[in-house]
C-alpha cells in the first residue's frame, strides 16, 4: 500500500554513481561469456515443469530469483516447492564473468537503473525465472507438519517453468478478495504459521515503511509504502529455505551462514523502558518481536518505538566455516541458524552457499571452486553491502534535497522518531539537542535540532536542503 507520494523534478543520479565507483558496463570478456551461456542454457536431467510455479516480486521486476508452489500433503501438513534460479549453471568457475561478479558482489538498485551483478542477458533473460519459459533451477522441497514445523527437506537441480509473474500489490488485492491463484492459495495460511513459529522462537521483524524514489514521466516520485501482509508471508518462505540450508551446512561441517548476535539484554531493557512512555503495551512474558508484530508503524508513537527497536539488530555478518561450526552460528533476527541461498541473481554469496548445499545433500564432495570461495566471501559481501546501502540512502537523500530546496524557511508537521540520548541527564557543552523527525508531507526523514519529545508530533522549520551535499536539516519551530 502506498502511504504517501510526492512528485520531485528531474534528478541526475550520475554523481552518486561516480562517487560510489559503480561500473557502467561489463568487460567484453565477461559479457561474451554471459551471452554464450544465454545462447546455450543448461537443461537439467530432472524435469519439474509439471509443477505450476509462480513468481511474486515487486511490479516490473525482471531479475526473478524465486518461484513457488504450495500444496497440502496427504495426511496433513504442507509441501513448499521453491525454485531458485540456478546461476552457477550459467557461470563458469575461473572465467571472466565469475571474476567480474566478485568485483560487484551484488546488484545495486538506483532509481535510474540497476547496476546488476550479472549481465542482463542472464539476470533479466536466460537465468531469470520468467513466465512461460523453461529455466534451470535448484528446487527446494520442504515438507511441513500441520503446525509449520519442518519434517523433510530435498533439493535438486531441475528444469522448471513458471506459469505467471505476480506482484505484491496484485497478490494482496487477490488475497483480500479470496481469489489467490492456486499455486499460492495457501501462502497466507503457511506464512502465518511460520511467522507465529518465529515469534515463539524469539524472531524479530522491524515493520518499517519503505522509502523509495520512482520514475514519474520526466520527474520522480518520492514514495513511502507500508509493508503489506503478503510481502511478509512471501518472506517467510525465503526464511524457511534459508534455515533449511543452514542446517544442511552445519550438519555437513562446511558452509556460509548469515549471522547476527542475539539482542543484548541491556538493549532489550532500554526498549522495554521506552514502551510505556510511547504508549506501547508490552505484555508480561512477551518478547520484542511479539510486541513489534502488533504495532501499526503509520502511527507516530509506534513508529518511534520501531525506530528504537533497530538497536536490537546490530552486527549482521556472513560467517564462513570449514570443520567445526562457528561460535556465532545463529541470526538474532531469525532466532535460528540461517543462510542466504534464495537470491543468486542479485547476491554473490547465494551461488556458492547453494552449491555447498547441493553437494552435501547429494553426499558428494563440495566442489573445490565453491569451497575455496567461502572464506573470501564475508569481506566481499560486507564491502558491497556498504556500497548498496550507500546507493539506496544517497538516492533518497538526493531526492529529498531536490524536492525541498525551494522551501527553506517553511514549517512542516512531523513525528519525532528519535531523540538524542543525554548521558546521565547532562547535556554536552556546545551541543544542541536534537534527533530524527519524519515529515507528514512530503515523506521525508531527517535530522532536526531542538528539544524533541519522542513519539510526539511537532512543528519543524526547514533550515537546509542542499542537493550538492544531499543534506536536509530542520529545527523545531
Coordinates of C-alpha atoms in Angstrom, one line a residue:
X1 CA 0.0 0.0 0.0
X2 CA 1.3 3.5 -0.9
X3 CA 1.1 5.7 2.2
X4 CA 2.4 8.9 0.6
X5 CA 4.0 10.0 -2.7
X6 CA 5.3 13.4 -3.8
X7 CA 6.5 14.4 -7.2
X8 CA 10.1 15.7 -7.5
X9 CA 11.6 17.3 -10.6
X10 CA 14.3 15.9 -12.8
X11 CA 17.2 14.4 -10.8
X12 CA 20.7 13.4 -12.1
X13 CA 22.0 10.4 -10.2
X14 CA 25.2 10.3 -12.2
X15 CA 27.2 12.0 -9.5
X16 CA 26.2 9.4 -6.9
X17 CA 27.2 6.6 -9.3
X18 CA 30.6 8.2 -9.8
X19 CA 31.1 8.8 -6.1
X20 CA 30.5 5.2 -5.3
X21 CA 32.6 3.9 -8.2
X22 CA 29.8 1.9 -9.7
X23 CA 30.7 0.2 -13.0
X24 CA 28.9 1.4 -16.2
X25 CA 29.1 -1.9 -18.1
X26 CA 30.7 -5.3 -18.1
X27 CA 34.1 -6.1 -19.5
X28 CA 33.9 -7.5 -23.0
X29 CA 35.2 -11.0 -22.0
X30 CA 32.6 -11.2 -19.2
X31 CA 29.8 -10.1 -21.5
X32 CA 30.8 -12.7 -24.1
X33 CA 30.7 -15.5 -21.5
X34 CA 27.2 -14.3 -20.4
X35 CA 26.0 -14.1 -24.0
X36 CA 27.3 -17.6 -24.7
X37 CA 25.7 -19.1 -21.6
X38 CA 22.4 -17.4 -22.5
X39 CA 22.6 -18.8 -26.1
X40 CA 23.0 -22.4 -24.8
X41 CA 21.2 -22.5 -21.5
X42 CA 21.6 -25.6 -19.3
X43 CA 18.9 -28.3 -19.3
X44 CA 19.0 -30.4 -16.2
X45 CA 18.1 -34.0 -16.5
X46 CA 15.3 -33.8 -13.9
X47 CA 12.2 -32.3 -15.2
X48 CA 9.8 -30.4 -12.8
X49 CA 8.0 -28.4 -15.4
X50 CA 4.8 -30.2 -14.4
X51 CA 4.8 -28.1 -11.1
X52 CA 2.9 -24.9 -11.8
X53 CA 5.3 -22.5 -10.2
X54 CA 4.6 -18.7 -10.0
X55 CA 6.8 -15.8 -9.0
X56 CA 5.9 -12.9 -6.6
X57 CA 8.1 -9.8 -6.9
X58 CA 7.9 -6.0 -6.9
X59 CA 6.0 -4.9 -10.0
X60 CA 8.1 -4.6 -13.1
X61 CA 11.0 -6.8 -11.8
X62 CA 12.9 -8.8 -14.4
X63 CA 15.6 -10.4 -12.3
X64 CA 13.4 -13.2 -10.9
X65 CA 15.3 -15.4 -8.5
X66 CA 12.4 -17.4 -6.9
X67 CA 9.3 -19.2 -7.9
X68 CA 7.0 -21.1 -5.6
X69 CA 4.2 -23.7 -5.4
X70 CA 2.4 -24.6 -2.2
X71 CA 0.2 -27.6 -1.6
X72 CA -1.3 -29.7 1.1
X73 CA 0.3 -33.0 1.9
X74 CA -1.7 -36.2 2.0
X75 CA -2.3 -37.0 5.7
X76 CA -1.8 -33.4 6.8
X77 CA 0.7 -30.6 6.6
X78 CA 2.1 -28.8 3.7
X79 CA 4.6 -29.1 0.8
X80 CA 6.6 -26.0 -0.1
X81 CA 8.2 -26.2 -3.5
X82 CA 10.7 -23.4 -4.0
X83 CA 12.6 -23.0 -7.3
X84 CA 15.7 -20.8 -7.2
X85 CA 17.5 -19.6 -10.4
X86 CA 20.5 -21.9 -11.0
X87 CA 23.1 -19.2 -11.6
X88 CA 26.0 -21.5 -11.0
X89 CA 24.9 -23.5 -14.1
X90 CA 25.5 -20.3 -16.2
X91 CA 28.7 -19.0 -14.7
X92 CA 32.0 -20.8 -15.4
X93 CA 34.3 -21.1 -12.4
X94 CA 37.5 -19.3 -13.1
X95 CA 36.2 -17.3 -16.0
X96 CA 36.0 -13.6 -16.7
X97 CA 32.3 -13.5 -15.7
X98 CA 32.9 -15.0 -12.3
X99 CA 35.8 -12.6 -11.7
X100 CA 33.6 -9.6 -12.6
X101 CA 30.8 -10.8 -10.2
X102 CA 33.3 -10.9 -7.4
X103 CA 34.2 -7.3 -8.1
X104 CA 30.5 -6.3 -8.0
X105 CA 29.3 -8.6 -5.1
X106 CA 25.6 -7.8 -5.5
X107 CA 23.1 -5.9 -7.6
X108 CA 22.9 -2.2 -6.7
X109 CA 19.5 -0.6 -7.2
X110 CA 19.2 3.1 -8.2
X111 CA 16.1 5.0 -9.4
X112 CA 17.6 5.5 -12.9
X113 CA 18.5 1.8 -13.3
X114 CA 20.3 -1.1 -11.7
X115 CA 23.9 -1.9 -11.6
X116 CA 23.4 -5.7 -12.0
X117 CA 25.6 -8.5 -10.6
X118 CA 25.3 -10.3 -13.9
X119 CA 24.8 -9.1 -17.4
X120 CA 21.1 -8.6 -18.3
X121 CA 21.3 -11.4 -20.9
X122 CA 21.4 -13.6 -17.8
X123 CA 19.9 -11.6 -14.9
X124 CA 16.9 -10.5 -16.8
X125 CA 17.0 -13.2 -19.5
X126 CA 18.3 -16.8 -19.7
X127 CA 18.8 -17.3 -15.9
X128 CA 15.7 -15.4 -14.7
X129 CA 12.6 -17.4 -13.8
X130 CA 10.4 -15.5 -16.3
X131 CA 6.9 -16.9 -17.1
X132 CA 6.2 -19.5 -19.7
X133 CA 9.8 -20.4 -20.5
X134 CA 11.8 -23.4 -19.3
X135 CA 14.6 -22.5 -16.9
X136 CA 17.3 -24.3 -14.9
X137 CA 16.7 -24.1 -11.2
X138 CA 17.6 -25.5 -7.9
X139 CA 14.4 -26.8 -6.4
X140 CA 13.9 -26.9 -2.7
X141 CA 11.1 -29.2 -1.4
X142 CA 10.3 -28.5 2.2
X143 CA 7.6 -30.6 3.9
X144 CA 5.9 -29.1 6.9
X145 CA 3.6 -30.6 9.5
X146 CA 0.3 -29.0 10.3
X147 CA 1.9 -26.5 12.7
X148 CA 4.5 -25.4 10.2
X149 CA 7.4 -27.4 11.6
X150 CA 9.9 -28.8 9.0
X151 CA 9.7 -32.6 8.7
X152 CA 11.7 -33.1 5.5
X153 CA 13.9 -31.3 3.0
X154 CA 15.0 -32.2 -0.5
X155 CA 16.8 -30.2 -3.1
X156 CA 17.9 -30.9 -6.7
X157 CA 18.8 -29.3 -10.0
X158 CA 15.8 -29.4 -12.2
X159 CA 14.1 -27.8 -15.2
X160 CA 11.1 -25.6 -14.2
X161 CA 8.5 -23.4 -15.9
X162 CA 6.8 -20.5 -14.1
X163 CA 3.2 -20.1 -15.1
X164 CA 2.8 -16.4 -14.1
X165 CA 4.7 -13.3 -12.9
X166 CA 2.8 -11.8 -10.0
X167 CA 3.5 -8.7 -8.0
X168 CA 3.0 -7.9 -4.3
X169 CA 0.2 -5.3 -4.7
X170 CA -1.8 -7.5 -7.0
X171 CA -1.3 -10.6 -4.8
X172 CA -2.5 -8.6 -1.8
X173 CA -5.6 -7.5 -3.6
X174 CA -6.3 -11.1 -4.7
X175 CA -5.7 -12.3 -1.1
X176 CA -8.1 -9.7 0.3
X177 CA -10.8 -10.8 -2.2
X178 CA -10.2 -14.5 -1.5
X179 CA -9.0 -15.1 -5.1
X180 CA -5.4 -16.1 -4.9
X181 CA -4.1 -18.3 -7.7
X182 CA -4.0 -22.0 -6.8
X183 CA -0.1 -22.2 -6.6
X184 CA 0.0 -19.7 -3.8
X185 CA -3.5 -20.0 -2.3
X186 CA -2.0 -21.4 0.9
X187 CA 0.5 -18.6 1.3
X188 CA -1.4 -16.6 3.9
X189 CA -2.0 -19.8 5.9
X190 CA 1.5 -21.1 5.7
X191 CA 3.0 -17.6 6.2
X192 CA 1.0 -17.0 9.3
X193 CA 2.1 -20.4 10.8
X194 CA 5.8 -19.7 10.0
X195 CA 5.5 -16.2 11.4
X196 CA 4.0 -17.5 14.7
X197 CA 6.7 -20.1 15.0
X198 CA 9.3 -17.4 14.5
X199 CA 7.8 -15.2 17.2
X200 CA 7.8 -18.1 19.6
X201 CA 11.5 -18.7 18.9
X202 CA 12.2 -15.0 19.5
X203 CA 12.4 -13.8 15.9
X204 CA 12.3 -10.0 15.4
X205 CA 11.0 -8.2 12.3
X206 CA 11.0 -4.4 12.1
X207 CA 7.8 -3.3 10.3
X208 CA 9.5 -0.2 8.8
X209 CA 7.8 1.6 5.9
X210 CA 9.9 1.5 2.8
X211 CA 11.0 4.8 1.3
X212 CA 11.8 4.8 -2.4
X213 CA 12.3 7.0 -5.4
X214 CA 10.4 6.1 -8.6
X215 CA 10.3 7.5 -12.1
X216 CA 7.2 9.6 -13.0
X217 CA 7.3 10.8 -16.5
X218 CA 10.1 13.4 -16.7
X219 CA 10.4 13.6 -12.9
X220 CA 10.5 11.3 -9.9
X221 CA 8.2 10.3 -7.1
X222 CA 9.4 10.1 -3.5
X223 CA 7.3 7.2 -2.1
X224 CA 6.7 5.8 1.3
X225 CA 5.0 2.4 1.5
X226 CA 3.8 0.4 4.4
X227 CA 4.5 -3.3 4.4
X228 CA 1.6 -5.5 3.2
X229 CA 0.8 -8.9 4.8
X230 CA 1.6 -10.9 1.6
X231 CA 5.1 -9.5 1.5
X232 CA 5.7 -10.9 5.0
X233 CA 4.2 -14.2 4.1
X234 CA 6.4 -14.4 1.0
X235 CA 9.5 -13.5 3.0
X236 CA 8.7 -16.4 5.4
X237 CA 9.1 -18.9 2.5
X238 CA 12.6 -17.5 1.8
X239 CA 13.4 -17.6 5.6
X240 CA 12.2 -21.2 5.7
X241 CA 14.6 -22.2 2.9
X242 CA 17.5 -20.3 4.4
X243 CA 17.1 -22.1 7.7
X244 CA 17.0 -25.4 5.9
X245 CA 20.2 -24.5 4.0
X246 CA 21.9 -23.6 7.3
X247 CA 21.0 -26.9 8.9
X248 CA 22.4 -28.8 5.9
X249 CA 25.7 -26.9 6.0
X250 CA 26.1 -27.2 9.8
X251 CA 25.4 -30.9 9.6
X252 CA 28.0 -31.2 6.8
X253 CA 30.6 -29.1 8.6
X254 CA 31.2 -26.6 5.8
X255 CA 29.3 -23.5 4.6
X256 CA 28.5 -19.9 4.8
X257 CA 25.9 -18.5 7.3
X258 CA 24.2 -15.2 7.6
X259 CA 24.7 -14.4 11.3
X260 CA 23.8 -11.8 13.9
X261 CA 24.2 -11.8 17.6
X262 CA 21.0 -12.1 19.7
X263 CA 19.8 -8.8 21.1
X264 CA 21.8 -7.7 24.1
X265 CA 19.8 -7.8 27.4
X266 CA 20.6 -4.2 28.1
X267 CA 19.2 -3.2 24.6
X268 CA 16.0 -5.1 25.3
X269 CA 15.8 -3.4 28.7
X270 CA 16.1 0.0 27.1
X271 CA 13.4 -0.8 24.6
X272 CA 11.1 -2.1 27.3
X273 CA 11.7 1.1 29.3
X274 CA 10.7 3.2 26.2
X275 CA 7.4 1.2 25.7
X276 CA 5.3 2.8 28.4
X277 CA 6.2 6.5 27.6
X278 CA 5.3 5.8 23.9
X279 CA 2.0 4.1 24.8
X280 CA 3.1 0.7 23.6
X281 CA 1.8 -2.2 25.6
X282 CA 4.4 -4.9 26.4
X283 CA 2.6 -8.0 27.8
X284 CA 4.2 -9.9 30.6
X285 CA 6.4 -12.7 29.1
X286 CA 6.3 -11.3 25.5
X287 CA 9.5 -10.9 23.5
X288 CA 10.4 -7.8 21.5
X289 CA 9.4 -9.5 18.2
X290 CA 5.9 -10.2 19.6
X291 CA 5.5 -6.6 20.7
X292 CA 6.6 -5.2 17.4
X293 CA 4.4 -7.5 15.4
X294 CA 1.3 -5.9 17.0
X295 CA 2.2 -2.3 16.1
X296 CA 0.9 0.0 13.3
X297 CA 4.1 1.9 12.2
X298 CA 2.0 4.5 10.5
X299 CA 1.2 5.9 14.0
X300 CA 4.0 8.3 15.2
X301 CA 4.4 6.7 18.7
X302 CA 4.6 3.2 17.2
X303 CA 7.0 4.4 14.5
X304 CA 9.2 5.9 17.2
X305 CA 9.2 2.6 19.1
X306 CA 10.1 0.7 15.9
X307 CA 12.9 3.1 15.3
X308 CA 14.2 2.5 18.8
X309 CA 14.0 -1.3 18.2
X310 CA 16.5 -1.0 15.4
X311 CA 19.2 -1.0 18.1
X312 CA 18.4 -4.7 18.7
X313 CA 19.5 -5.6 15.1
X314 CA 23.2 -5.0 15.2
X315 CA 26.2 -7.0 13.9
X316 CA 24.9 -8.8 10.9
X317 CA 27.6 -10.6 9.0
X318 CA 28.5 -13.5 6.8
X319 CA 30.3 -16.3 8.6
X320 CA 32.2 -19.0 6.7
X321 CA 33.3 -22.3 8.3
X322 CA 35.0 -25.5 7.3
X323 CA 35.2 -28.1 10.0
X324 CA 34.0 -27.1 13.5
X325 CA 30.8 -24.9 13.4
X326 CA 31.4 -21.2 14.2
X327 CA 30.9 -19.9 17.7
X328 CA 28.3 -17.4 16.3
X329 CA 26.0 -19.6 14.2
X330 CA 22.6 -18.1 14.6
X331 CA 20.9 -14.9 13.3
X332 CA 19.4 -12.9 16.1
X333 CA 16.6 -11.5 13.9
X334 CA 15.6 -15.0 12.8
X335 CA 16.4 -16.7 16.1
X336 CA 17.8 -19.6 14.3
X337 CA 20.7 -20.6 12.1
X338 CA 20.1 -19.1 8.7
X339 CA 21.9 -18.8 5.3
X340 CA 21.4 -16.7 2.1
X341 CA 20.5 -19.1 -0.8
X342 CA 17.4 -17.6 -2.4
X343 CA 18.7 -14.6 -4.4
X344 CA 21.7 -15.8 -6.5
X345 CA 20.9 -13.4 -9.4
X346 CA 21.4 -10.5 -7.0
X347 CA 23.8 -11.7 -4.3
X348 CA 27.2 -13.4 -5.0
X349 CA 27.2 -15.4 -1.7
X350 CA 24.0 -17.3 -2.6
X351 CA 25.6 -19.0 -5.6
X352 CA 28.3 -20.6 -3.5
X353 CA 26.2 -21.5 -0.5
X354 CA 23.7 -23.2 -2.8
X355 CA 26.4 -25.3 -4.4
X356 CA 27.6 -26.4 -1.0
X357 CA 24.1 -27.4 0.0
X358 CA 23.6 -29.4 -3.2
X359 CA 26.9 -31.3 -2.7
X360 CA 26.2 -32.1 1.0
X361 CA 22.6 -33.2 0.3
X362 CA 23.8 -35.5 -2.5
X363 CA 26.6 -36.9 -0.4
X364 CA 29.4 -35.8 -2.8
X365 CA 32.4 -33.6 -2.1
X366 CA 31.9 -29.9 -2.2
X367 CA 33.4 -28.6 -5.5
X368 CA 36.8 -27.1 -4.9
X369 CA 35.8 -23.8 -6.6
X370 CA 32.9 -23.4 -4.2
X371 CA 34.8 -24.5 -1.0
X372 CA 37.8 -22.2 -1.8
X373 CA 35.4 -19.2 -2.2
X374 CA 33.8 -19.5 1.2
X375 CA 36.4 -17.7 3.4
X376 CA 36.7 -14.8 0.9
X377 CA 33.0 -14.1 0.7
X378 CA 32.4 -12.4 4.1
X379 CA 34.7 -9.5 3.3
X380 CA 33.4 -9.1 -0.3
X381 CA 29.8 -9.1 0.9
X382 CA 30.4 -6.7 3.7
X383 CA 32.1 -4.3 1.4
X384 CA 29.4 -4.4 -1.3
X385 CA 26.6 -4.3 1.3
X386 CA 28.0 -0.9 2.3
X387 CA 28.1 0.3 -1.3
X388 CA 24.5 -0.9 -1.9
X389 CA 23.3 0.8 1.3
X390 CA 25.1 4.0 0.4
X391 CA 23.5 4.0 -3.0
X392 CA 20.0 3.5 -1.7
X393 CA 20.4 6.0 1.1
X394 CA 22.1 8.5 -1.2
X395 CA 19.4 8.4 -3.8
X396 CA 16.7 9.1 -1.2
X397 CA 18.7 11.9 0.4
X398 CA 19.3 13.5 -3.1
X399 CA 15.6 13.3 -3.9
X400 CA 14.6 14.8 -0.6
X401 CA 17.1 17.7 -1.0
X402 CA 15.9 18.4 -4.6
X403 CA 12.3 18.2 -3.5
X404 CA 12.8 20.7 -0.6
X405 CA 15.5 23.1 -1.9
X406 CA 13.0 25.9 -2.7
X407 CA 11.2 25.5 0.6
X408 CA 13.9 26.5 3.1
X409 CA 12.2 28.5 5.9
X410 CA 8.9 26.8 5.7
X411 CA 7.4 24.8 8.6
X412 CA 6.0 21.3 8.5
X413 CA 4.2 18.8 10.7
X414 CA 6.5 15.9 11.8
X415 CA 6.7 13.0 14.1
X416 CA 9.7 12.6 16.4
X417 CA 11.2 9.1 15.7
X418 CA 14.4 9.5 17.7
X419 CA 15.8 11.9 20.3
X420 CA 19.4 12.2 21.3
X421 CA 20.3 10.5 24.5
X422 CA 21.9 12.8 27.1
X423 CA 24.5 10.9 29.2
X424 CA 23.3 10.8 32.8
X425 CA 20.9 13.7 32.1
X426 CA 23.8 16.2 31.5
X427 CA 23.8 18.0 28.1
X428 CA 27.2 18.3 26.4
X429 CA 28.6 21.9 26.4
X430 CA 28.2 23.5 22.9
X431 CA 26.0 20.7 21.6
X432 CA 22.4 21.4 20.8
X433 CA 19.9 18.7 21.5
X434 CA 18.1 17.1 18.5
X435 CA 17.0 13.9 16.9
X436 CA 15.3 12.4 13.9
X437 CA 11.9 13.5 12.6
X438 CA 9.6 12.1 9.9
X439 CA 7.5 14.7 8.0
X440 CA 3.9 14.0 7.3
X441 CA 4.1 15.6 3.9
X442 CA 6.3 15.2 1.9
X443 CA 7.5 11.8 3.2
X444 CA 11.0 13.0 4.3
X445 CA 13.0 11.7 7.3
X446 CA 15.9 14.0 8.5
X447 CA 17.9 15.4 11.4
X448 CA 16.2 18.1 13.5
X449 CA 17.7 20.3 16.2
X450 CA 15.8 21.3 19.3
X451 CA 14.1 19.7 22.3
X452 CA 12.2 16.8 20.8
X453 CA 9.6 14.7 22.7
X454 CA 10.0 11.1 21.5
X455 CA 6.9 9.8 19.7
X456 CA 5.1 13.1 19.6
X457 CA 4.1 15.4 16.8
X458 CA 5.9 18.8 16.5
X459 CA 6.2 21.6 14.0
X460 CA 9.6 21.9 12.4
X461 CA 11.3 24.5 10.2
X462 CA 13.4 23.6 7.2
X463 CA 16.9 25.2 7.6
X464 CA 18.9 23.2 5.0
X465 CA 18.1 21.5 1.7
X466 CA 21.3 21.2 -0.4
X467 CA 21.3 18.8 -3.4
X468 CA 25.1 19.2 -3.8
X469 CA 25.7 17.7 -0.4
X470 CA 22.5 15.6 -0.3
X471 CA 21.7 17.2 3.0
X472 CA 18.4 18.1 4.6
X473 CA 18.0 19.5 8.2
X474 CA 15.3 21.0 10.3
X475 CA 14.9 22.8 13.6
X476 CA 12.0 22.8 16.0
X477 CA 9.7 25.7 15.2

